[in-house]
């Protein structure tokens, strides 16, 4: 295992979004992602479907694990370099453990894979509520990194009652990671800018998707099919056992809401509390979900543009939307210099714009990047794109794109057909003028993927306590309707809304949201019905 870089807290849910191929897989249903746009299967409605599942549903004969021993992390994670908030100095212990789980749950004594856990313990917590398991989204985002980044933002009351547990899901980060592509191949794929409205661009997008599918299948063979949401949810119950908890306390963001809702569906009797923030919509088909997210990001850009003219470094831009169109057009003709060996292509330019729309805190950076690109310098947009793609300064990548593709495609029915991809791309070009053509390259992501798929079930959950679903009215990555639909589908959930901006709600600046969530986690007490927190 390699040493994990220090992750600062503000990278958390935005970093969930992972680029896929030449275009984007924003969060997926996902998506991010951050923590994004789903890798796409067919256009069939999201409902229980017959499929060749690589693992059966839980039964009375499920495997069990004993309690894990947590030990020093420094051989795995550079925890000594993690900045500790002053209020927590001398009070926080970091420890690590691994849990071995079946690759294939139908063969519980067969091949095992190893999951990496990190525990963050407040030494004043002597009689708490057990563990709080967290997931930042993706699929493909590291829960280990997320826990190390977010713990300092949590209320002292939360750390005083829960050990915070971050885990890398199967195939992610330090948990038997899927790595199909080299860093150089990812550079090439992220830079490629096929125009799928042309015959050549359509063929190029298909070829890029085929390249990824072939690389993953060649390297992992039949085992590739076991990296999916249902199997990860089953892993979570073994993690619950490994940390010594009788019941699950869970906090999930974005794709983490899908993971948490599937866990609650499979193990309803094991849930004490679960917070699902930035809900992936369980009722929409893949293409509709993708389109809803594109609409969300188009709207988020308009919000940025309205704010942009109030910023000193933005007033001279002109009309921000037209500025982006001009930059993209120029980059299509000739990639913009960045002061590095990697010029800014149109795909990287749009990736950079998209990254900044996940959080209002990045709007000023986007304004500066657009101003620089308007004058021929693509370095600012490239830096934003690299943040989105999780490309480090040394040229290496996390494995978020490999894991995102693998899990997203394994969760999706086969498809879409070339004919549907063609008509969808043409429609998106008109309806989503900034992101539509670029994003349409992702329509091919799962066409040539391995055929054994395991779509998650509709997540009805008869838990003892109602689950808390949170929806941001202006969330571009997981639109608000998803929170409404997830609450309805689960059947035993309460919806908390926030009239905010950006992706997700908890720990994003609303004391109203934070107080309700903290009270729920600590007391299992819900907000009043139909509560909407103000902006």
Short mmCIF file of C-alpha atoms in Angstrom, two decimals:
data_model
loop_
_atom_site.label_atom_id
_atom_site.label_comp_id
_atom_site.label_asym_id
_atom_site.label_seq_id
_atom_site.Cartn_x
_atom_site.Cartn_y
_atom_site.Cartn_z
CA UNK A 1 0.00 0.00 0.00
CA UNK A 2 1.18 3.51 -0.73
CA UNK A 3 1.24 6.49 1.55
CA UNK A 4 -2.02 8.44 1.40
CA UNK A 5 -1.65 12.19 0.79
CA UNK A 6 -3.04 14.59 3.33
CA UNK A 7 -6.53 15.66 2.33
CA UNK A 8 -7.86 19.01 3.42
CA UNK A 9 -11.48 19.22 4.45
CA UNK A 10 -12.76 21.42 1.64
CA UNK A 11 -11.78 18.86 -1.01
CA UNK A 12 -14.21 16.37 0.43
CA UNK A 13 -17.45 16.16 -1.52
CA UNK A 14 -16.26 18.03 -4.57
CA UNK A 15 -13.51 15.46 -4.87
CA UNK A 16 -16.17 12.79 -5.10
CA UNK A 17 -16.87 13.80 -8.67
CA UNK A 18 -14.78 11.77 -11.09
CA UNK A 19 -14.03 12.36 -14.73
CA UNK A 20 -14.68 9.45 -17.04
CA UNK A 21 -13.17 9.15 -20.49
CA UNK A 22 -13.15 12.34 -22.51
CA UNK A 23 -16.24 13.79 -20.93
CA UNK A 24 -17.57 13.34 -17.44
CA UNK A 25 -19.11 11.07 -14.92
CA UNK A 26 -20.20 13.73 -12.48
CA UNK A 27 -21.62 11.94 -9.47
CA UNK A 28 -23.44 8.88 -10.57
CA UNK A 29 -26.33 6.85 -9.72
CA UNK A 30 -24.61 7.81 -10.12
CA UNK A 31 -22.42 10.34 -8.63
CA UNK A 32 -20.47 12.27 -6.96
CA UNK A 33 -20.04 12.48 -7.30
CA UNK A 34 -18.32 15.55 -5.20
CA UNK A 35 -19.95 13.98 -4.50
CA UNK A 36 -22.06 13.71 -10.74
CA UNK A 37 -23.43 12.57 -13.92
CA UNK A 38 -24.01 8.82 -14.04
CA UNK A 39 -22.31 6.33 -16.23
CA UNK A 40 -25.18 5.28 -18.38
CA UNK A 41 -27.00 2.06 -18.91
CA UNK A 42 -30.25 1.66 -20.79
CA UNK A 43 -33.16 4.05 -20.66
CA UNK A 44 -35.36 1.56 -18.84
CA UNK A 45 -37.22 2.91 -15.78
CA UNK A 46 -35.48 2.47 -12.46
CA UNK A 47 -37.35 -0.50 -11.02
CA UNK A 48 -36.52 -4.02 -9.90
CA UNK A 49 -35.09 -5.78 -12.93
CA UNK A 50 -34.03 -9.31 -13.69
CA UNK A 51 -30.29 -9.53 -13.87
CA UNK A 52 -27.42 -11.90 -13.40
CA UNK A 53 -26.37 -10.94 -9.89
CA UNK A 54 -22.87 -11.92 -8.81
CA UNK A 55 -24.04 -12.12 -5.19
CA UNK A 56 -27.28 -13.28 -3.58
CA UNK A 57 -29.31 -11.29 -1.06
CA UNK A 58 -28.40 -11.55 2.64
CA UNK A 59 -29.65 -14.64 4.42
CA UNK A 60 -29.41 -16.21 7.84
CA UNK A 61 -26.15 -17.84 6.76
CA UNK A 62 -24.28 -14.63 6.01
CA UNK A 63 -20.58 -14.52 6.86
CA UNK A 64 -19.54 -12.82 10.07
CA UNK A 65 -16.31 -11.24 11.27
CA UNK A 66 -14.78 -10.70 14.66
CA UNK A 67 -13.83 -7.36 16.13
CA UNK A 68 -10.86 -5.74 14.41
CA UNK A 69 -7.78 -4.51 16.21
CA UNK A 70 -7.02 -0.89 15.36
CA UNK A 71 -3.33 0.00 15.36
CA UNK A 72 -1.03 2.89 14.45
CA UNK A 73 -1.71 4.40 11.02
CA UNK A 74 1.66 5.85 10.15
CA UNK A 75 2.79 2.89 8.07
CA UNK A 76 -0.24 3.51 5.81
CA UNK A 77 -1.32 7.13 6.23
CA UNK A 78 0.80 10.15 6.97
CA UNK A 79 -1.41 11.12 9.90
CA UNK A 80 1.39 13.04 11.58
CA UNK A 81 1.08 15.62 8.79
CA UNK A 82 -2.67 16.08 9.19
CA UNK A 83 -3.47 19.49 10.66
CA UNK A 84 -5.41 19.11 13.92
CA UNK A 85 -7.79 21.92 14.94
CA UNK A 86 -6.51 23.72 18.03
CA UNK A 87 -9.56 22.71 20.05
CA UNK A 88 -8.70 19.06 19.47
CA UNK A 89 -4.93 19.14 20.08
CA UNK A 90 -3.94 16.26 22.31
CA UNK A 91 -7.44 14.83 22.23
CA UNK A 92 -7.56 12.93 18.94
CA UNK A 93 -6.23 9.47 18.22
CA UNK A 94 -5.94 8.10 14.68
CA UNK A 95 -5.82 4.34 14.24
CA UNK A 96 -6.22 1.94 11.33
CA UNK A 97 -7.48 -1.56 10.65
CA UNK A 98 -8.37 -3.80 7.75
CA UNK A 99 -11.37 -6.08 7.33
CA UNK A 100 -11.34 -9.07 5.02
CA UNK A 101 -14.64 -9.63 3.19
CA UNK A 102 -15.73 -12.15 0.55
CA UNK A 103 -15.22 -11.08 -3.02
CA UNK A 104 -18.31 -13.17 -3.82
CA UNK A 105 -20.87 -13.47 -1.03
CA UNK A 106 -22.25 -16.67 -2.55
CA UNK A 107 -18.84 -18.18 -1.69
CA UNK A 108 -18.20 -16.78 1.80
CA UNK A 109 -15.17 -18.99 2.41
CA UNK A 110 -13.69 -18.26 -1.02
CA UNK A 111 -11.50 -15.40 -2.22
CA UNK A 112 -11.26 -12.44 0.15
CA UNK A 113 -10.54 -8.79 -0.48
CA UNK A 114 -9.25 -6.34 2.13
CA UNK A 115 -10.99 -3.11 3.14
CA UNK A 116 -9.08 -0.23 4.76
CA UNK A 117 -10.59 1.55 7.78
CA UNK A 118 -9.48 4.60 9.75
CA UNK A 119 -10.83 5.46 13.20
CA UNK A 120 -10.75 8.96 14.66
CA UNK A 121 -11.29 8.88 18.42
CA UNK A 122 -11.77 11.78 20.81
CA UNK A 123 -10.05 10.70 24.01
CA UNK A 124 -12.83 12.42 26.01
CA UNK A 125 -15.31 9.97 24.44
CA UNK A 126 -15.53 7.28 27.12
CA UNK A 127 -19.21 6.33 27.01
CA UNK A 128 -20.39 7.11 23.54
CA UNK A 129 -22.83 5.84 20.96
CA UNK A 130 -20.42 3.59 19.09
CA UNK A 131 -19.16 4.44 15.63
CA UNK A 132 -20.33 6.81 12.91
CA UNK A 133 -19.55 5.34 9.48
CA UNK A 134 -19.13 7.96 6.74
CA UNK A 135 -19.07 7.87 2.96
CA UNK A 136 -18.43 10.93 0.76
CA UNK A 137 -19.91 9.68 -2.52
CA UNK A 138 -18.61 8.79 -5.93
CA UNK A 139 -18.75 5.92 -6.43
CA UNK A 140 -15.02 5.82 -6.10
CA UNK A 141 -14.28 8.46 -3.47
CA UNK A 142 -12.13 7.53 -0.49
CA UNK A 143 -13.92 7.41 2.83
CA UNK A 144 -10.55 7.23 4.58
CA UNK A 145 -9.50 10.55 3.06
CA UNK A 146 -12.93 12.01 3.74
CA UNK A 147 -12.90 11.13 7.44
CA UNK A 148 -9.42 12.62 7.85
CA UNK A 149 -10.58 15.77 6.08
CA UNK A 150 -13.96 16.30 7.72
CA UNK A 151 -13.52 15.37 11.39
CA UNK A 152 -12.40 18.87 12.39
CA UNK A 153 -15.63 20.34 11.04
CA UNK A 154 -17.88 18.11 13.12
CA UNK A 155 -19.47 19.39 16.30
CA UNK A 156 -17.53 18.45 19.46
CA UNK A 157 -20.75 16.80 20.60
CA UNK A 158 -20.52 14.37 17.68
CA UNK A 159 -16.87 13.45 18.24
CA UNK A 160 -17.63 13.28 21.93
CA UNK A 161 -20.14 10.48 21.39
CA UNK A 162 -19.01 8.70 18.21
CA UNK A 163 -15.78 7.26 16.90
CA UNK A 164 -15.61 8.47 13.32
CA UNK A 165 -14.97 5.57 10.92
CA UNK A 166 -13.88 6.19 7.36
CA UNK A 167 -13.62 3.29 4.94
CA UNK A 168 -12.53 2.88 1.37
CA UNK A 169 -15.24 0.82 -0.36
CA UNK A 170 -14.20 -2.28 -2.27
CA UNK A 171 -12.16 -1.31 -5.31
CA UNK A 172 -11.45 2.20 -3.99
CA UNK A 173 -8.31 3.84 -2.62
CA UNK A 174 -6.62 1.40 -0.24
CA UNK A 175 -9.30 -1.31 -0.39
CA UNK A 176 -8.16 -3.80 -3.05
CA UNK A 177 -8.22 -0.92 -5.56
CA UNK A 178 -9.27 -1.32 -9.17
CA UNK A 179 -6.64 0.27 -11.40
CA UNK A 180 -7.25 -0.27 -15.08
CA UNK A 181 -5.44 2.67 -16.69
CA UNK A 182 -2.02 4.22 -16.35
CA UNK A 183 -1.62 7.86 -15.39
CA UNK A 184 -0.55 8.68 -18.92
CA UNK A 185 -3.63 6.99 -20.34
CA UNK A 186 -5.81 9.03 -17.98
CA UNK A 187 -4.13 12.23 -19.15
CA UNK A 188 -4.95 11.31 -22.72
CA UNK A 189 -8.54 10.34 -21.98
CA UNK A 190 -9.27 13.40 -19.87
CA UNK A 191 -7.90 15.68 -22.59
CA UNK A 192 -9.72 14.04 -25.50
CA UNK A 193 -12.62 16.12 -26.80
CA UNK A 194 -14.77 14.09 -29.21
CA UNK A 195 -17.72 15.89 -30.76
CA UNK A 196 -20.30 13.10 -30.79
CA UNK A 197 -22.49 15.07 -33.20
CA UNK A 198 -19.97 14.20 -35.92
CA UNK A 199 -19.35 10.72 -37.27
CA UNK A 200 -15.67 10.91 -36.33
CA UNK A 201 -16.39 12.12 -32.79
CA UNK A 202 -19.08 9.48 -32.28
CA UNK A 203 -16.63 6.77 -33.29
CA UNK A 204 -13.88 8.24 -31.11
CA UNK A 205 -16.09 8.32 -28.03
CA UNK A 206 -17.05 4.67 -28.56
CA UNK A 207 -13.41 3.73 -29.05
CA UNK A 208 -12.35 5.46 -25.83
CA UNK A 209 -15.04 3.64 -23.87
CA UNK A 210 -13.99 0.35 -25.45
CA UNK A 211 -10.38 1.02 -24.44
CA UNK A 212 -11.37 1.40 -20.79
CA UNK A 213 -13.66 -1.63 -20.79
CA UNK A 214 -11.01 -3.81 -22.44
CA UNK A 215 -8.30 -2.69 -20.03
CA UNK A 216 -10.43 -3.50 -16.97
CA UNK A 217 -11.62 -6.86 -18.27
CA UNK A 218 -8.14 -7.91 -19.36
CA UNK A 219 -6.66 -7.10 -15.95
CA UNK A 220 -9.43 -8.38 -13.64
CA UNK A 221 -11.47 -10.91 -15.61
CA UNK A 222 -14.63 -12.30 -13.94
CA UNK A 223 -13.77 -10.75 -10.55
CA UNK A 224 -14.55 -7.32 -12.00
CA UNK A 225 -18.29 -8.04 -11.72
CA UNK A 226 -18.21 -8.13 -7.90
CA UNK A 227 -17.40 -4.44 -7.43
CA UNK A 228 -20.85 -2.90 -7.10
CA UNK A 229 -23.13 -1.09 -4.67
CA UNK A 230 -24.99 -4.14 -3.35
CA UNK A 231 -21.77 -5.94 -2.44
CA UNK A 232 -20.38 -2.77 -0.84
CA UNK A 233 -23.53 -2.43 1.27
CA UNK A 234 -23.01 -5.98 2.46
CA UNK A 235 -19.38 -5.12 3.26
CA UNK A 236 -20.69 -2.30 5.45
CA UNK A 237 -22.43 -4.78 7.70
CA UNK A 238 -19.18 -6.65 8.22
CA UNK A 239 -17.53 -3.31 9.04
CA UNK A 240 -20.27 -2.73 11.61
CA UNK A 241 -19.34 -6.04 13.21
CA UNK A 242 -15.61 -5.35 12.94
CA UNK A 243 -15.87 -2.09 14.92
CA UNK A 244 -17.98 -3.82 17.58
CA UNK A 245 -21.32 -2.06 17.01
CA UNK A 246 -24.68 -3.74 17.42
CA UNK A 247 -26.33 -1.13 15.19
CA UNK A 248 -25.25 1.09 12.32
CA UNK A 249 -24.86 4.86 12.59
CA UNK A 250 -24.30 6.21 9.08
CA UNK A 251 -23.63 9.54 7.35
CA UNK A 252 -23.56 9.44 3.56
CA UNK A 253 -23.28 12.16 0.91
CA UNK A 254 -24.30 12.05 -2.75
CA UNK A 255 -23.67 8.49 -4.05
CA UNK A 256 -23.25 7.68 -0.35
CA UNK A 257 -27.03 8.14 -0.09
CA UNK A 258 -27.52 5.28 -2.54
CA UNK A 259 -25.09 3.14 -0.62
CA UNK A 260 -26.77 3.96 2.69
CA UNK A 261 -30.28 3.40 1.38
CA UNK A 262 -29.33 0.00 -0.04
CA UNK A 263 -27.76 -0.93 3.30
CA UNK A 264 -30.98 0.06 5.08
CA UNK A 265 -32.97 -2.01 2.58
CA UNK A 266 -30.82 -5.09 3.11
CA UNK A 267 -30.31 -4.72 6.88
CA UNK A 268 -33.24 -2.65 8.22
CA UNK A 269 -32.98 -4.13 11.71
CA UNK A 270 -29.38 -3.01 12.07
CA UNK A 271 -29.91 0.73 11.50
CA UNK A 272 -29.92 3.05 14.52
CA UNK A 273 -29.68 6.31 12.53
CA UNK A 274 -28.77 7.16 8.95
CA UNK A 275 -28.35 10.61 7.35
CA UNK A 276 -28.54 10.67 3.54
CA UNK A 277 -27.46 14.07 2.20
CA UNK A 278 -27.64 14.95 -1.51
CA UNK A 279 -29.86 12.09 -2.59
CA UNK A 280 -29.37 10.06 -5.74
CA UNK A 281 -32.85 9.67 -7.22
CA UNK A 282 -33.94 6.00 -7.13
CA UNK A 283 -36.92 6.55 -9.45
CA UNK A 284 -35.34 7.95 -12.61
CA UNK A 285 -33.72 6.01 -15.41
CA UNK A 286 -30.07 6.60 -16.20
CA UNK A 287 -30.45 9.02 -19.08
CA UNK A 288 -33.10 11.08 -17.29
CA UNK A 289 -30.90 11.26 -14.19
CA UNK A 290 -27.95 12.33 -16.33
CA UNK A 291 -30.07 15.01 -18.02
CA UNK A 292 -31.38 16.30 -14.70
CA UNK A 293 -27.82 16.80 -13.54
CA UNK A 294 -26.86 18.60 -16.73
CA UNK A 295 -29.81 20.91 -16.20
CA UNK A 296 -28.64 21.45 -12.64
CA UNK A 297 -25.15 22.46 -13.72
CA UNK A 298 -26.46 24.76 -16.45
CA UNK A 299 -28.55 26.45 -13.76
CA UNK A 300 -25.61 26.56 -11.35
CA UNK A 301 -23.55 28.32 -13.99
CA UNK A 302 -26.28 30.94 -14.38
CA UNK A 303 -26.16 31.46 -10.60
CA UNK A 304 -22.39 31.91 -10.84
CA UNK A 305 -22.79 34.31 -13.75
CA UNK A 306 -25.24 36.48 -11.82
CA UNK A 307 -22.85 36.64 -8.89
CA UNK A 308 -19.80 37.05 -11.12
CA UNK A 309 -20.52 40.64 -12.07
CA UNK A 310 -20.33 41.61 -8.39
CA UNK A 311 -16.72 40.36 -8.15
CA UNK A 312 -13.81 42.69 -8.86
CA UNK A 313 -11.95 40.11 -10.94
CA UNK A 314 -15.06 39.30 -12.95
CA UNK A 315 -16.58 42.62 -13.96
CA UNK A 316 -14.32 42.94 -16.99
CA UNK A 317 -15.15 39.51 -18.37
CA UNK A 318 -18.27 40.42 -20.26
CA UNK A 319 -21.07 37.87 -20.37
CA UNK A 320 -19.68 34.83 -18.50
CA UNK A 321 -21.58 32.23 -20.54
CA UNK A 322 -20.35 33.71 -23.80
CA UNK A 323 -16.83 33.82 -22.37
CA UNK A 324 -16.93 30.06 -21.73
CA UNK A 325 -18.29 29.40 -25.21
CA UNK A 326 -15.44 31.44 -26.70
CA UNK A 327 -12.80 29.67 -24.60
CA UNK A 328 -14.15 26.24 -25.56
CA UNK A 329 -14.30 27.19 -29.24
CA UNK A 330 -10.74 28.49 -29.14
CA UNK A 331 -9.49 25.38 -27.35
CA UNK A 332 -11.15 23.18 -29.99
CA UNK A 333 -9.15 24.95 -32.67
CA UNK A 334 -5.91 24.99 -30.70
CA UNK A 335 -5.41 23.91 -27.10
CA UNK A 336 -4.49 26.81 -24.80
CA UNK A 337 -1.04 26.98 -23.20
CA UNK A 338 -0.86 26.39 -19.47
CA UNK A 339 2.82 26.81 -18.69
CA UNK A 340 3.12 23.02 -18.54
CA UNK A 341 3.45 20.20 -21.05
CA UNK A 342 -0.33 19.73 -20.83
CA UNK A 343 -2.30 22.30 -22.81
CA UNK A 344 -5.95 23.08 -22.04
CA UNK A 345 -8.28 21.23 -24.39
CA UNK A 346 -11.98 22.01 -24.62
CA UNK A 347 -12.77 18.95 -22.47
CA UNK A 348 -10.40 20.09 -19.73
CA UNK A 349 -11.81 23.62 -19.90
CA UNK A 350 -15.35 22.39 -19.30
CA UNK A 351 -14.14 20.04 -16.57
CA UNK A 352 -12.62 23.04 -14.80
CA UNK A 353 -15.83 25.04 -15.11
CA UNK A 354 -17.85 22.11 -13.78
CA UNK A 355 -15.57 21.63 -10.77
CA UNK A 356 -16.16 25.20 -9.63
CA UNK A 357 -19.95 24.77 -9.74
CA UNK A 358 -19.95 22.21 -6.94
CA UNK A 359 -19.35 24.90 -4.34
CA UNK A 360 -19.86 28.66 -4.18
CA UNK A 361 -16.48 28.84 -2.45
CA UNK A 362 -14.86 28.18 -5.86
CA UNK A 363 -16.69 30.88 -7.79
CA UNK A 364 -13.92 33.44 -7.32
CA UNK A 365 -11.36 30.91 -8.58
CA UNK A 366 -13.52 30.26 -11.62
CA UNK A 367 -13.78 33.98 -12.37
CA UNK A 368 -9.98 34.30 -12.24
CA UNK A 369 -9.50 31.18 -14.38
CA UNK A 370 -11.92 32.43 -17.02
CA UNK A 371 -10.23 35.83 -17.11
CA UNK A 372 -6.84 34.19 -17.61
CA UNK A 373 -8.15 31.83 -20.29
CA UNK A 374 -9.80 34.75 -22.06
CA UNK A 375 -6.28 36.13 -22.43
CA UNK A 376 -4.78 32.85 -23.62
CA UNK A 377 -3.65 31.31 -20.30
CA UNK A 378 -5.40 28.00 -19.53
CA UNK A 379 -3.55 27.26 -16.28
CA UNK A 380 -6.40 28.24 -13.93
CA UNK A 381 -8.97 26.04 -15.64
CA UNK A 382 -6.44 23.20 -15.84
CA UNK A 383 -5.89 23.42 -12.08
CA UNK A 384 -9.63 23.20 -11.47
CA UNK A 385 -9.89 20.26 -13.88
CA UNK A 386 -7.07 18.46 -12.10
CA UNK A 387 -8.85 18.97 -8.78
CA UNK A 388 -11.99 17.43 -10.26
CA UNK A 389 -10.08 14.52 -11.79
CA UNK A 390 -8.01 13.96 -8.63
CA UNK A 391 -4.73 14.42 -10.51
CA UNK A 392 -1.90 15.17 -8.12
CA UNK A 393 0.88 17.66 -8.75
CA UNK A 394 3.33 14.84 -9.50
CA UNK A 395 1.16 13.60 -12.37
CA UNK A 396 -0.32 10.62 -10.56
CA UNK A 397 -4.05 10.07 -10.11
CA UNK A 398 -6.18 8.52 -7.44
CA UNK A 399 -8.11 5.51 -8.72
CA UNK A 400 -11.46 7.30 -8.54
CA UNK A 401 -12.08 7.10 -12.30
CA UNK A 402 -11.34 3.37 -12.47
CA UNK A 403 -13.58 2.64 -9.48
CA UNK A 404 -16.29 5.02 -10.63
CA UNK A 405 -16.53 3.34 -14.02
CA UNK A 406 -16.42 -0.15 -12.56
CA UNK A 407 -19.06 0.36 -9.90
CA UNK A 408 -21.26 2.59 -12.03
CA UNK A 409 -21.32 0.16 -14.95
CA UNK A 410 -21.80 -2.90 -12.76
CA UNK A 411 -24.79 -1.11 -11.21
CA UNK A 412 -26.30 -0.28 -14.61
CA UNK A 413 -28.28 -2.35 -17.13
CA UNK A 414 -26.55 -2.71 -20.51
CA UNK A 415 -26.87 0.07 -23.07
CA UNK A 416 -27.75 2.52 -24.44
CA UNK A 417 -27.88 1.63 -28.13
CA UNK A 418 -26.00 3.70 -30.68
CA UNK A 419 -29.33 5.00 -31.99
CA UNK A 420 -30.41 6.20 -28.54
CA UNK A 421 -26.99 7.72 -27.89
CA UNK A 422 -27.22 9.61 -31.18
CA UNK A 423 -30.68 11.07 -30.54
CA UNK A 424 -29.84 11.84 -26.91
CA UNK A 425 -26.66 13.70 -27.86
CA UNK A 426 -28.53 15.78 -30.43
CA UNK A 427 -31.19 16.68 -27.86
CA UNK A 428 -28.62 17.57 -25.20
CA UNK A 429 -26.71 19.81 -27.58
CA UNK A 430 -29.80 22.01 -27.88
CA UNK A 431 -31.10 21.80 -24.31
CA UNK A 432 -27.78 22.05 -22.45
CA UNK A 433 -25.65 24.37 -24.58
CA UNK A 434 -22.65 24.50 -22.24
CA UNK A 435 -22.24 20.90 -21.15
CA UNK A 436 -24.48 18.80 -23.44
CA UNK A 437 -22.17 17.82 -26.31
CA UNK A 438 -19.20 17.33 -24.02
CA UNK A 439 -21.13 15.17 -21.56
CA UNK A 440 -22.69 13.05 -24.33
CA UNK A 441 -19.39 11.20 -24.76
CA UNK A 442 -20.20 9.47 -21.46
CA UNK A 443 -23.24 7.84 -23.04
CA UNK A 444 -20.88 5.11 -24.27
CA UNK A 445 -19.21 4.41 -20.93
CA UNK A 446 -20.97 1.11 -20.22
CA UNK A 447 -21.84 -0.08 -23.72
CA UNK A 448 -18.92 -2.50 -23.97
CA UNK A 449 -18.61 -3.21 -20.27
CA UNK A 450 -18.57 -6.76 -18.90
CA UNK A 451 -22.12 -8.22 -19.10
CA UNK A 452 -22.76 -9.38 -15.50
CA UNK A 453 -24.66 -6.48 -13.90
CA UNK A 454 -26.17 -6.06 -10.45
CA UNK A 455 -28.49 -3.01 -10.33
CA UNK A 456 -29.36 -1.94 -6.78
CA UNK A 457 -32.90 -2.68 -5.60
CA UNK A 458 -35.45 0.02 -4.92
CA UNK A 459 -34.50 0.92 -1.34
CA UNK A 460 -37.67 0.49 0.71
CA UNK A 461 -36.51 0.16 4.32
CA UNK A 462 -38.51 -0.82 7.40
CA UNK A 463 -36.01 0.59 9.88
CA UNK A 464 -36.91 1.07 13.54
CA UNK A 465 -36.06 4.77 13.35
CA UNK A 466 -36.95 7.00 10.41
CA UNK A 467 -34.00 7.80 8.18
CA UNK A 468 -33.15 11.48 7.63
CA UNK A 469 -32.88 12.52 3.98
CA UNK A 470 -31.52 15.99 3.20
CA UNK A 471 -32.15 17.88 -0.04
CA UNK A 472 -30.59 21.16 -1.19
CA UNK A 473 -33.11 23.08 -3.30
CA UNK A 474 -30.35 24.25 -5.67
CA UNK A 475 -28.04 21.23 -5.72
CA UNK A 476 -26.71 20.84 -9.28
CA UNK A 477 -25.18 17.38 -8.90
CA UNK A 478 -28.04 15.62 -7.14
CA UNK A 479 -31.15 17.70 -7.89
CA UNK A 480 -33.70 18.24 -5.14
CA UNK A 481 -36.30 15.93 -6.69
CA UNK A 482 -34.00 13.05 -5.81
CA UNK A 483 -34.41 13.79 -2.10
CA UNK A 484 -38.18 13.86 -2.49
CA UNK A 485 -38.18 10.56 -4.37
CA UNK A 486 -35.76 8.81 -2.02
CA UNK A 487 -37.83 9.84 1.00
CA UNK A 488 -40.96 8.48 -0.66
CA UNK A 489 -39.34 5.27 -1.87
CA UNK A 490 -37.79 4.35 1.46
CA UNK A 491 -41.21 4.64 3.08
CA UNK A 492 -39.82 5.32 6.55
CA UNK A 493 -37.88 8.53 6.12
CA UNK A 494 -38.16 12.25 6.83
CA UNK A 495 -37.05 14.98 4.43
CA UNK A 496 -35.08 18.02 5.64
CA UNK A 497 -34.68 20.71 2.96
CA UNK A 498 -32.23 23.59 2.62
CA UNK A 499 -32.64 26.64 0.40
CA UNK A 500 -28.95 26.66 -0.34
CA UNK A 501 -26.51 26.52 -3.26
CA UNK A 502 -23.90 23.96 -4.22
CA UNK A 503 -23.73 20.24 -3.64
CA UNK A 504 -25.10 18.72 -0.40
CA UNK A 505 -26.13 20.57 2.77
CA UNK A 506 -24.61 19.33 6.05
CA UNK A 507 -21.44 21.18 7.08
CA UNK A 508 -21.91 23.64 4.22
CA UNK A 509 -22.64 26.74 6.28
CA UNK A 510 -26.22 26.29 7.49
CA UNK A 511 -26.42 26.15 11.28
CA UNK A 512 -30.08 25.18 10.86
CA UNK A 513 -29.17 22.04 8.89
CA UNK A 514 -26.20 21.23 11.10
CA UNK A 515 -28.18 21.51 14.33
CA UNK A 516 -30.98 19.27 13.08
CA UNK A 517 -28.53 16.65 11.81
CA UNK A 518 -26.48 16.67 14.99
CA UNK A 519 -29.60 16.29 17.14
CA UNK A 520 -30.78 13.39 14.99
CA UNK A 521 -27.44 11.60 15.17
CA UNK A 522 -27.21 12.01 18.93
CA UNK A 523 -30.82 11.51 19.96
CA UNK A 524 -32.44 9.78 16.95
CA UNK A 525 -34.90 12.70 17.01
CA UNK A 526 -36.16 14.05 13.67
CA UNK A 527 -36.78 17.65 12.62
CA UNK A 528 -40.43 18.73 12.39
CA UNK A 529 -42.10 17.47 9.22
CA UNK A 530 -41.65 19.60 6.09
CA UNK A 531 -38.81 21.66 7.59
CA UNK A 532 -36.93 23.88 5.14
CA UNK A 533 -33.85 25.67 6.45
CA UNK A 534 -33.29 29.18 5.04
CA UNK A 535 -30.41 30.18 2.81
#
